[in-house]
Tab-separated table of C-alpha atoms in Angstrom:
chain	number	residue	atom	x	y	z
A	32	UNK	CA	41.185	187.051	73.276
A	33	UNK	CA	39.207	190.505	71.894
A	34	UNK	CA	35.854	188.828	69.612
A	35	UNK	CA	33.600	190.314	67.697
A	36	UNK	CA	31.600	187.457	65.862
A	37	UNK	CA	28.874	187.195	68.651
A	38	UNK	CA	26.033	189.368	69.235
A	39	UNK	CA	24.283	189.523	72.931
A	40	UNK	CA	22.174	187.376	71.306
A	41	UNK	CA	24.227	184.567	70.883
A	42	UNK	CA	25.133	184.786	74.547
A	43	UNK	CA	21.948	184.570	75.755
A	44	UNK	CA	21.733	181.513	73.400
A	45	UNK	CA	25.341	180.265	74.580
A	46	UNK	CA	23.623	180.715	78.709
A	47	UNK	CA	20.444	178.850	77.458
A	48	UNK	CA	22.450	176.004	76.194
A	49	UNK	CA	24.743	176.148	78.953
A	50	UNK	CA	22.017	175.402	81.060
A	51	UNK	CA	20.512	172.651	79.194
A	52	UNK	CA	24.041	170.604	78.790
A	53	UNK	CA	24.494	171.233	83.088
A	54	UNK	CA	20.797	169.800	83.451
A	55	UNK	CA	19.778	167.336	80.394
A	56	UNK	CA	23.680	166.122	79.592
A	57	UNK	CA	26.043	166.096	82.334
A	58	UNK	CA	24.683	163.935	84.705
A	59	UNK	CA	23.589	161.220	82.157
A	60	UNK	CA	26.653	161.239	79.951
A	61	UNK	CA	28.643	158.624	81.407
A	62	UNK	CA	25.638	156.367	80.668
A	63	UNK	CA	26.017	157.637	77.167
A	64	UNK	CA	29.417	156.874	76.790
A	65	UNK	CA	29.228	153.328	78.006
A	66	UNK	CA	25.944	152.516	75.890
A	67	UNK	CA	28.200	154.138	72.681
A	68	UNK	CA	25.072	156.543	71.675
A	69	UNK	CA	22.785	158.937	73.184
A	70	UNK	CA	19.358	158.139	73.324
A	71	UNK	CA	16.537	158.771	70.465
A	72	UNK	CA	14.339	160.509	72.840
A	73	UNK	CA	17.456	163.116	73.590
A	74	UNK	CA	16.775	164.120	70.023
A	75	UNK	CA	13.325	165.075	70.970
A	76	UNK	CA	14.467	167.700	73.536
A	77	UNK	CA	17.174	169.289	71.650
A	78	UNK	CA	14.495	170.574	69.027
A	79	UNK	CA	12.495	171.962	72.469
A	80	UNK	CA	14.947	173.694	72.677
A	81	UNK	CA	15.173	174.978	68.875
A	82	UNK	CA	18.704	173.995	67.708
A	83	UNK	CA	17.013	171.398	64.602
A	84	UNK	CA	15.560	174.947	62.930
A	85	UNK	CA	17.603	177.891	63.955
A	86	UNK	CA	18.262	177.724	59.862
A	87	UNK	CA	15.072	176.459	58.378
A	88	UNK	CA	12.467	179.093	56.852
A	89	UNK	CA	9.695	180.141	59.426
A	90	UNK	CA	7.312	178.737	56.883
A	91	UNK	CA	8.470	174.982	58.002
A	92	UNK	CA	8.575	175.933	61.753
A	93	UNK	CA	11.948	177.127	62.014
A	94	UNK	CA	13.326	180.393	63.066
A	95	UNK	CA	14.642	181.378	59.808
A	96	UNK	CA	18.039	183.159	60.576
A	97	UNK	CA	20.607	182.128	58.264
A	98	UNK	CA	23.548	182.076	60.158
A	99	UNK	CA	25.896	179.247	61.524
A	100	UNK	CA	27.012	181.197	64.429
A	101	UNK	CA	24.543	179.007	66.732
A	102	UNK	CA	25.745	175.896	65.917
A	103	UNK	CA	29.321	177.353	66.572
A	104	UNK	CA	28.396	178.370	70.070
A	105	UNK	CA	27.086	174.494	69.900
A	106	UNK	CA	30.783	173.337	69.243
A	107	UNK	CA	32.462	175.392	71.850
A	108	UNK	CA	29.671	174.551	74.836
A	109	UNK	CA	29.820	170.789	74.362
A	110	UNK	CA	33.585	171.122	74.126
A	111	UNK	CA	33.511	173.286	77.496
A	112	UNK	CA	31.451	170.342	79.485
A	113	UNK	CA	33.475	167.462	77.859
A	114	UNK	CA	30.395	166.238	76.139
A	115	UNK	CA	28.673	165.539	72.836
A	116	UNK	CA	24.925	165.884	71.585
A	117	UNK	CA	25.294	162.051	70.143
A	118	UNK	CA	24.890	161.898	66.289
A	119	UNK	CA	23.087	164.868	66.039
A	120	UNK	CA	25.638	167.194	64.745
A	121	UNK	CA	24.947	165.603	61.133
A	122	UNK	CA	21.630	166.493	61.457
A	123	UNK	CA	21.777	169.875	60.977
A	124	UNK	CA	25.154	170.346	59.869
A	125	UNK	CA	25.279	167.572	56.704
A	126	UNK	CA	20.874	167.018	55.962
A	127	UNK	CA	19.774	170.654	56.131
A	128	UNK	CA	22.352	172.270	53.701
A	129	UNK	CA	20.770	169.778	50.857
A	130	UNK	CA	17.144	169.846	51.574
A	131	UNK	CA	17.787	173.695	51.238
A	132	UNK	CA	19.471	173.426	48.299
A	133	UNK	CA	17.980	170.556	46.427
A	134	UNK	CA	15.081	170.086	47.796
A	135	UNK	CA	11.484	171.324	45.784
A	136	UNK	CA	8.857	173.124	47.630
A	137	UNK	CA	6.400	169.675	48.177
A	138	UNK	CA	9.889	168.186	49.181
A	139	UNK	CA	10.607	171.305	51.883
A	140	UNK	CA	6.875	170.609	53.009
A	141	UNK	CA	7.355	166.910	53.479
A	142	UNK	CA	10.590	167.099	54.990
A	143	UNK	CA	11.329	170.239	57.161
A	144	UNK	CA	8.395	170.429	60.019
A	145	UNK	CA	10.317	166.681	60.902
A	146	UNK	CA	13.584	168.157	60.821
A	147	UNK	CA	12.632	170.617	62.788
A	148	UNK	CA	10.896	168.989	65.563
A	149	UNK	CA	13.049	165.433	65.721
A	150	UNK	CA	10.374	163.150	64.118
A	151	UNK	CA	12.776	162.754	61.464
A	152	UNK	CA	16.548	162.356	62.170
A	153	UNK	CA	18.747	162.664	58.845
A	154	UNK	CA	22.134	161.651	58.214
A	155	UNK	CA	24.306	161.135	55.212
A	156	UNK	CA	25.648	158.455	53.397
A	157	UNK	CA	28.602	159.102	51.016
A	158	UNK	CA	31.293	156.617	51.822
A	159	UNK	CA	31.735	153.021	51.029
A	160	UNK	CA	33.800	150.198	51.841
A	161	UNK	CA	37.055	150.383	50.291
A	162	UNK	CA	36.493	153.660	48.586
A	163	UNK	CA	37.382	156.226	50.944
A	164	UNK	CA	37.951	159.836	49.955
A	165	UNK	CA	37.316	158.607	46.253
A	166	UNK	CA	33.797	159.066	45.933
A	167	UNK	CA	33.765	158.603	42.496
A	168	UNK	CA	34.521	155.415	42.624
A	169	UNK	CA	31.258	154.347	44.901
A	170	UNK	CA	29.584	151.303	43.457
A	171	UNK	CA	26.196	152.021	44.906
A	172	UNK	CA	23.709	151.757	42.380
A	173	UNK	CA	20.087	153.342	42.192
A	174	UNK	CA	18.101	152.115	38.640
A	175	UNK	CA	14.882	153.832	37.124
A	176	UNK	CA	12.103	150.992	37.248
A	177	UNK	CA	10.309	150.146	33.627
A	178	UNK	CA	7.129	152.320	35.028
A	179	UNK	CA	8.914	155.146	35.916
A	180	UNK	CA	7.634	155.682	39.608
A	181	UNK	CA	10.787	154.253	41.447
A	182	UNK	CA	14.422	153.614	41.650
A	183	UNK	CA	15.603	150.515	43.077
A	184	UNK	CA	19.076	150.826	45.666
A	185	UNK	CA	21.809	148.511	45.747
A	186	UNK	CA	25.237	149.006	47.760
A	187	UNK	CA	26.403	149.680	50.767
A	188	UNK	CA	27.829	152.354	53.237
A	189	UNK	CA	29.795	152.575	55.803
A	190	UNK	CA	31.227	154.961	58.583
A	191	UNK	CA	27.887	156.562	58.834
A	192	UNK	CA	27.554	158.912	61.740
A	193	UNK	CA	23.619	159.034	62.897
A	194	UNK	CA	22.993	155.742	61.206
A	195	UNK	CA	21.414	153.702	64.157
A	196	UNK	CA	18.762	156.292	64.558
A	197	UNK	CA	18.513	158.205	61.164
A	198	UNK	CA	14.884	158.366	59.759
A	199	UNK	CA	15.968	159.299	56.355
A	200	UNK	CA	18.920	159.198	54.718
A	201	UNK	CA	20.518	161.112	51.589
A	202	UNK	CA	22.575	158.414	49.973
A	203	UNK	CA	24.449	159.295	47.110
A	204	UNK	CA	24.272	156.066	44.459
A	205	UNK	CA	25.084	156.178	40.887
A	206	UNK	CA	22.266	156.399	38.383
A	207	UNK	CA	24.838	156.688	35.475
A	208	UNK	CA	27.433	154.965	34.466
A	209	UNK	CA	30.815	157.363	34.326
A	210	UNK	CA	31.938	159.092	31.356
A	211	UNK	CA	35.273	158.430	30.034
A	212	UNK	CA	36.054	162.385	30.943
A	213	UNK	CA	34.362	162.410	33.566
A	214	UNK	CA	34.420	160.000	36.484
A	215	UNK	CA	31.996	162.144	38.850
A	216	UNK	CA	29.374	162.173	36.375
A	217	UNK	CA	26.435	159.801	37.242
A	218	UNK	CA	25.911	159.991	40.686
A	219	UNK	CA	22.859	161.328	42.339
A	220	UNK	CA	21.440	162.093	45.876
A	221	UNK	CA	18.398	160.093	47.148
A	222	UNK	CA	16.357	160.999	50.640
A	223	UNK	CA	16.014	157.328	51.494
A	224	UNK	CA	13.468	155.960	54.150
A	225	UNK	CA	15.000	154.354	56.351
A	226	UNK	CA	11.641	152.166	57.026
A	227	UNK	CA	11.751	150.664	53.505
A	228	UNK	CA	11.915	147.164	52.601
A	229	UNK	CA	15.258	146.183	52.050
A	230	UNK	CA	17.174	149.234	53.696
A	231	UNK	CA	19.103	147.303	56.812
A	232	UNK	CA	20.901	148.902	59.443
A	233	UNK	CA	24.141	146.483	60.185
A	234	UNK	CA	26.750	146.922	62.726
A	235	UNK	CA	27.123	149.923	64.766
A	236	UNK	CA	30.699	150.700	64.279
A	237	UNK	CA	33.116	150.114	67.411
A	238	UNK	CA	35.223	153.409	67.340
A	239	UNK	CA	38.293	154.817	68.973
A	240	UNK	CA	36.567	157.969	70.301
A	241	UNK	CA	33.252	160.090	69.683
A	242	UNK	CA	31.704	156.787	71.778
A	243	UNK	CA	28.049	158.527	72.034
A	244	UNK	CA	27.532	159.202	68.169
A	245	UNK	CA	25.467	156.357	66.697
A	246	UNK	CA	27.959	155.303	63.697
A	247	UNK	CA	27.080	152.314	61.168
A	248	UNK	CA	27.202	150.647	58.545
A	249	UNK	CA	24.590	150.872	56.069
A	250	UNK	CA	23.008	147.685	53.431
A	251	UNK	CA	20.271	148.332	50.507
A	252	UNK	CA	18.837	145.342	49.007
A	253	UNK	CA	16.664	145.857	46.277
A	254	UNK	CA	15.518	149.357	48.060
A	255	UNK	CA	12.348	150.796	46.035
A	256	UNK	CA	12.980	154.353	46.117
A	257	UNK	CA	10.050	157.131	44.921
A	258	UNK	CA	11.146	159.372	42.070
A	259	UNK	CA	9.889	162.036	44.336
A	260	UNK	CA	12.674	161.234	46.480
A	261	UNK	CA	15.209	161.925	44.223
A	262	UNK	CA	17.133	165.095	45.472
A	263	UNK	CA	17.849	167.795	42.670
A	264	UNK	CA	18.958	166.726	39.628
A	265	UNK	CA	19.889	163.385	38.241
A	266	UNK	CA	23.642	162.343	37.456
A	267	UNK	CA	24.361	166.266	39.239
A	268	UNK	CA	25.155	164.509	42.722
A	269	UNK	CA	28.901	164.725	42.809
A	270	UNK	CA	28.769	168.830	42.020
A	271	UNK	CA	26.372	169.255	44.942
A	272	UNK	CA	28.356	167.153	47.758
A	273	UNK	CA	31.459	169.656	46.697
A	274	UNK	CA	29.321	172.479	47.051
A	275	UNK	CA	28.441	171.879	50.942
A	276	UNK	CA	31.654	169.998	51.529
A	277	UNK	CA	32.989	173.786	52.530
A	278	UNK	CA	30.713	173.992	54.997
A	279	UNK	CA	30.983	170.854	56.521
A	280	UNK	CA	35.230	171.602	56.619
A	281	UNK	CA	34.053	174.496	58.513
A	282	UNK	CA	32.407	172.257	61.559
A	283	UNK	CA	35.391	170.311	61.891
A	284	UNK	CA	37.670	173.198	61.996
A	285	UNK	CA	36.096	174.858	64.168
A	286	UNK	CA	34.959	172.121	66.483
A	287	UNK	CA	38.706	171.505	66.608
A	288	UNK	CA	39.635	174.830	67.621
A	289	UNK	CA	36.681	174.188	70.416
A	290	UNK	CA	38.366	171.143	71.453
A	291	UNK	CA	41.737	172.481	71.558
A	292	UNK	CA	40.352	175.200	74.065
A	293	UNK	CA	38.714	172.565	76.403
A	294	UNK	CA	41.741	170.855	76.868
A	295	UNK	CA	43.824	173.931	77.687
A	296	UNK	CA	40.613	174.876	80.248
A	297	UNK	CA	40.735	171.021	81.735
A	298	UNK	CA	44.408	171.320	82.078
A	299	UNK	CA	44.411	174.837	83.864
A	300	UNK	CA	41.992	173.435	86.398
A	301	UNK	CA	44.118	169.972	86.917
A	302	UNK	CA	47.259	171.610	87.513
A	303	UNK	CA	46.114	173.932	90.055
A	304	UNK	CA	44.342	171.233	92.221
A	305	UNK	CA	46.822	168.481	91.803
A	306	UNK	CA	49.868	168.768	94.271
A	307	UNK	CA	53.484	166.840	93.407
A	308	UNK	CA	56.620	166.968	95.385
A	309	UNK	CA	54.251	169.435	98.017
A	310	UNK	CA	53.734	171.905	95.218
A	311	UNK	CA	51.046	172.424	92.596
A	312	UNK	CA	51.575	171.299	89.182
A	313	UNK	CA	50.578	175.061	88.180
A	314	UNK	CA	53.428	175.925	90.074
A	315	UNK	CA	56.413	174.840	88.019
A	316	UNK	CA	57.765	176.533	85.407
A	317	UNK	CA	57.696	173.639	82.432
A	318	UNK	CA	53.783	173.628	83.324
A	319	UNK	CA	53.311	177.335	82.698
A	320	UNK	CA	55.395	177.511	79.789
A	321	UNK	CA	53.895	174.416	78.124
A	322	UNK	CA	50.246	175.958	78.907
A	323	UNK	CA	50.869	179.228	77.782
A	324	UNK	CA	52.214	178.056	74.468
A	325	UNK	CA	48.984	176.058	74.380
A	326	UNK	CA	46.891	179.020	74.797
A	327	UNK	CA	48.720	180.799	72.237
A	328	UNK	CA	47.977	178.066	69.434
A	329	UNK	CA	44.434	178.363	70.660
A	330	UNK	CA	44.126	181.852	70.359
A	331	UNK	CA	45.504	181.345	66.386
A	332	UNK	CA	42.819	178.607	66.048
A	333	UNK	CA	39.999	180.837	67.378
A	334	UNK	CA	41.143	183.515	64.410
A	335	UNK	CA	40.975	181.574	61.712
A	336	UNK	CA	38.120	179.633	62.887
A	337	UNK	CA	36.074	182.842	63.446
A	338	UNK	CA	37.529	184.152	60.203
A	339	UNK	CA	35.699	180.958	58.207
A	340	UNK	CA	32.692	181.456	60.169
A	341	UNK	CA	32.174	184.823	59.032
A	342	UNK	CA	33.093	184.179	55.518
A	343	UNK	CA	30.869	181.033	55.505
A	344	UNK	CA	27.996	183.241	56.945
A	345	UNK	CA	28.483	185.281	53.714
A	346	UNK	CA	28.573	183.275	51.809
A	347	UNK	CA	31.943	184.104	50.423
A	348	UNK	CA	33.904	180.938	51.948
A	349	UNK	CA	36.121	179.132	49.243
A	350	UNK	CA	37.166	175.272	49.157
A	351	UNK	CA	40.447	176.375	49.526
A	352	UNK	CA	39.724	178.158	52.855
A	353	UNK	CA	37.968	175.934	53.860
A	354	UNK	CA	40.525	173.153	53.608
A	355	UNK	CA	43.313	175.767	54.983
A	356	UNK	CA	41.121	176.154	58.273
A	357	UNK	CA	40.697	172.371	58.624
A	358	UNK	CA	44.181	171.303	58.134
A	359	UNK	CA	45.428	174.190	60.766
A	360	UNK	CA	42.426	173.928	63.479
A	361	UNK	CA	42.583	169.636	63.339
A	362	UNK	CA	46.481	170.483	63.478
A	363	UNK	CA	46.842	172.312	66.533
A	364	UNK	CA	43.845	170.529	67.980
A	365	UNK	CA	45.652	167.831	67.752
A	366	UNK	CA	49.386	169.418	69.279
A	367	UNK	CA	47.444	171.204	72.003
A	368	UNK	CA	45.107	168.322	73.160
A	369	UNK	CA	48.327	166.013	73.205
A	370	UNK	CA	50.077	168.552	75.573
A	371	UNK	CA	47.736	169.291	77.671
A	372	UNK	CA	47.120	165.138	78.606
A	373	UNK	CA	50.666	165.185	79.324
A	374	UNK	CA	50.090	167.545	81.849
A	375	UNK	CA	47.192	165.206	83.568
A	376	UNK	CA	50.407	162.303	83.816
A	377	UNK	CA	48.832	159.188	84.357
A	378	UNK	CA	45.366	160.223	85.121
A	379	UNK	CA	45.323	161.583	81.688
A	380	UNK	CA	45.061	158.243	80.239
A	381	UNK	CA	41.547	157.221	81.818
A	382	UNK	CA	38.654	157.151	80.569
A	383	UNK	CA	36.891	159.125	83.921
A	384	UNK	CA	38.749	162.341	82.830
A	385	UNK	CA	37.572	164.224	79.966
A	386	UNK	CA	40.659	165.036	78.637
A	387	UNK	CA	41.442	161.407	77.535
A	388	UNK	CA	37.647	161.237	76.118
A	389	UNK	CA	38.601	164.355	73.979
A	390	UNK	CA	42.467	163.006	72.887
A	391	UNK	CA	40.761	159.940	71.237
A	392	UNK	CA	37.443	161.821	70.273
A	393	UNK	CA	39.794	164.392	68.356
A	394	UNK	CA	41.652	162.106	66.290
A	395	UNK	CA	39.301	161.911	63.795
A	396	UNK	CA	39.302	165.605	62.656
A	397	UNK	CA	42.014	164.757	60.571
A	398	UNK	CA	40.529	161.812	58.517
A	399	UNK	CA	36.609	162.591	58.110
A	400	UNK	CA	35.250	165.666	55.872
A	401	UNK	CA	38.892	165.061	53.744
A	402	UNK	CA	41.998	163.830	55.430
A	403	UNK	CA	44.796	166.511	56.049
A	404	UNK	CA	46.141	165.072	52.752
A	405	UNK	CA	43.652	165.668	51.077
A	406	UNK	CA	43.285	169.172	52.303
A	407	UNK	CA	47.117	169.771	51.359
A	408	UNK	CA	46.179	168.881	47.617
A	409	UNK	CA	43.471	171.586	47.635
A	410	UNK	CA	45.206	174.056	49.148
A	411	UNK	CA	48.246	173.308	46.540
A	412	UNK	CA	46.085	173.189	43.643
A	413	UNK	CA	44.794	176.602	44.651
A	414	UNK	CA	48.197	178.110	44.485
A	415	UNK	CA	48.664	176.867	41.281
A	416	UNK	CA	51.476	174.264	41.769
């Protein structure tokens, strides 16, 4: 299908990367997969290879083009080789919309040279044990001390993606009680170290799929916290996760639309190798017909997903749109991926073939960033019913 949203520079970027997954990924991923996380130092040579500051000012030795369109070649490479970067994707995609946002200029200077070159990992922690999508209702709490220099953390998070090997944190803790009116009001965003007394990492969760991202649970006991770690505004936290939650609703969507085209691509190649009844799957009829109706939701994916990405490039991408493009991309994701491991029969169902690794890896698209629920409620609210 006819696109227009790369440049020839993004496919030199897409060959570079390419390259790098064949060589640094690839051969090593099993290994991965049965550890349940890449390694730390694997961090180190994605930002070599420039992906942590594509976005970041040249100032704080990034490249300084403000565009997402890398990280979307990102989603559909990884998809292509039936691999992952580990917990990375939070990295870039969650931590750097905030410190660019919130973040003052002796915060920027601090905190970007790390993010750029890997010596700091970031992740973010928003949900909480038996909370959920309600993130008002956290019971985190983060309280001024007498002197004024620190706040002190108590709570705890879970489902934290990057949270074995994060080196800070933005953990979102209430500072405030809520207002009668107002149940949002009183949170705030915090860039933890995750070397401070009393910040604990606990279990590293035990997931149906995405098996090489590092995901925990998080525990803050007594947690001093500098007041010059206190990201934007006090009390203003719940306005600014809404702000970048269209962004994030992006990644998955598109990410799903990636994944939906892998699976078509692993099923093209399966059929046409495997043989049944002295024929090639490819050969029957049912096969063609159920992969060209795949292709076709694919190809619907792949327009809105590019349509977000431009939008979201100008700036100009609503919560609404957002949410529409994540309930249809983790939708048909979902139909196509399902399809297409029917196609693989019983060899679909192991482990060794990337299609099963992507059927339980994509089953999440519907539940993190908002579940498709959730997404329906936005979507309804913004046509006025």
């Amino acid at each position: 299908m006819r696109r227009t949203v790369f440049t020839e520079d993004h496919e030199a970027f897409r060959e570079t990367l390419r390259a790098f997954i064949e060589a640094e990924v690839v051969p090593v991923y099993d290994e991965w997969f049965a550890a349940g996380q890449a390694p730390r130092d694997f961090y180190y040579k994605l930002a070599e290879l420039g992906v942590f500051g594509i976005r970041v000012p040249e100032e704080f030795g990034g490249a300084g083009i403000d565009s997402y369109k890398f990280e979307a070649i990102m989603y559909e490479e990884t998809a292509r080789a039936g691999v992952s970067f580990g917990g990375s994707g939070v990295h870039v995609l969650l931590g750097l919309p905030y410190i660019k946002m919130l973040a003052t200029d002796e915060q920027k200077k601090r905190f970007l040279p790390k993010f750029v070159s890997g010596e700091e990992m970031w992740a973010l922690a928003m949900t909480e044990p038996g909370t959920g999508s309600d993130l008002a209702g956290m019971k985190t709490t983060a309280k001024l001390s007498d002197d004024g220099t620190h706040y002190v953390l108590n709570g705890a998070k879970t489902f934290i993606t990057g949270g074995v090997h994060a080196d800070r944190v933005i953990v979102c803790a209430r500072t405030s009680a809520p207002r009668e009116d107002d149940r949002r009001f009183g949170i705030s965003l915090f860039a933890v170290d995750t070397k401070s007394e009393g910040y604990s990492v606990g279990r590293k969760l035990d997931k149906l799929g995405l098996k090489t991202s590092d995901t925990a649970e998080l525990a803050f006991v007594d947690v001093k916290v500098p007041v010059d770690d206190l990201l934007g505004e006090e009390n203003k936290g719940f306005a600014y996760l809404g702000t970048n939650l269209a962004s994030e609703r992006w990644g998955i969507a598109f990410g799903a639309y990636a994944q939906a085209a892998a699976a078509v691509r692993f099923a093209k190649e399966y059929v046409q190798d495997r043989t049944v009844f002295g024929k090639t799957v490819a050969s029957f009829q049912n096969t063609k017909f159920e992969l060209a109706a795949c292709q076709a939701e694919v190809d619907a994916a792949q327009a809105v997903a590019d349509r977000t990405l431009e939008a979201l490039d100008a700036d100009e991408l609503s919560p609404a749109e957002a949410a529409s493009a994540k309930l249809f991309c983790t939708e048909v994701a979902h139909r196509v991926i399902d399809r297409c491991l029917q196609l693989h029969g019983g060899y679909g169902f192991m482990n060794e073939y990337p299609i099963a690794r992507l059927y339980a890896d994509n089953r999440v698209n519907r539940i993190y960033g908002g579940t498709s629920e959730v997404m329906k409620m936005i979507i309804a609210k913004d046509m006025g019913l």
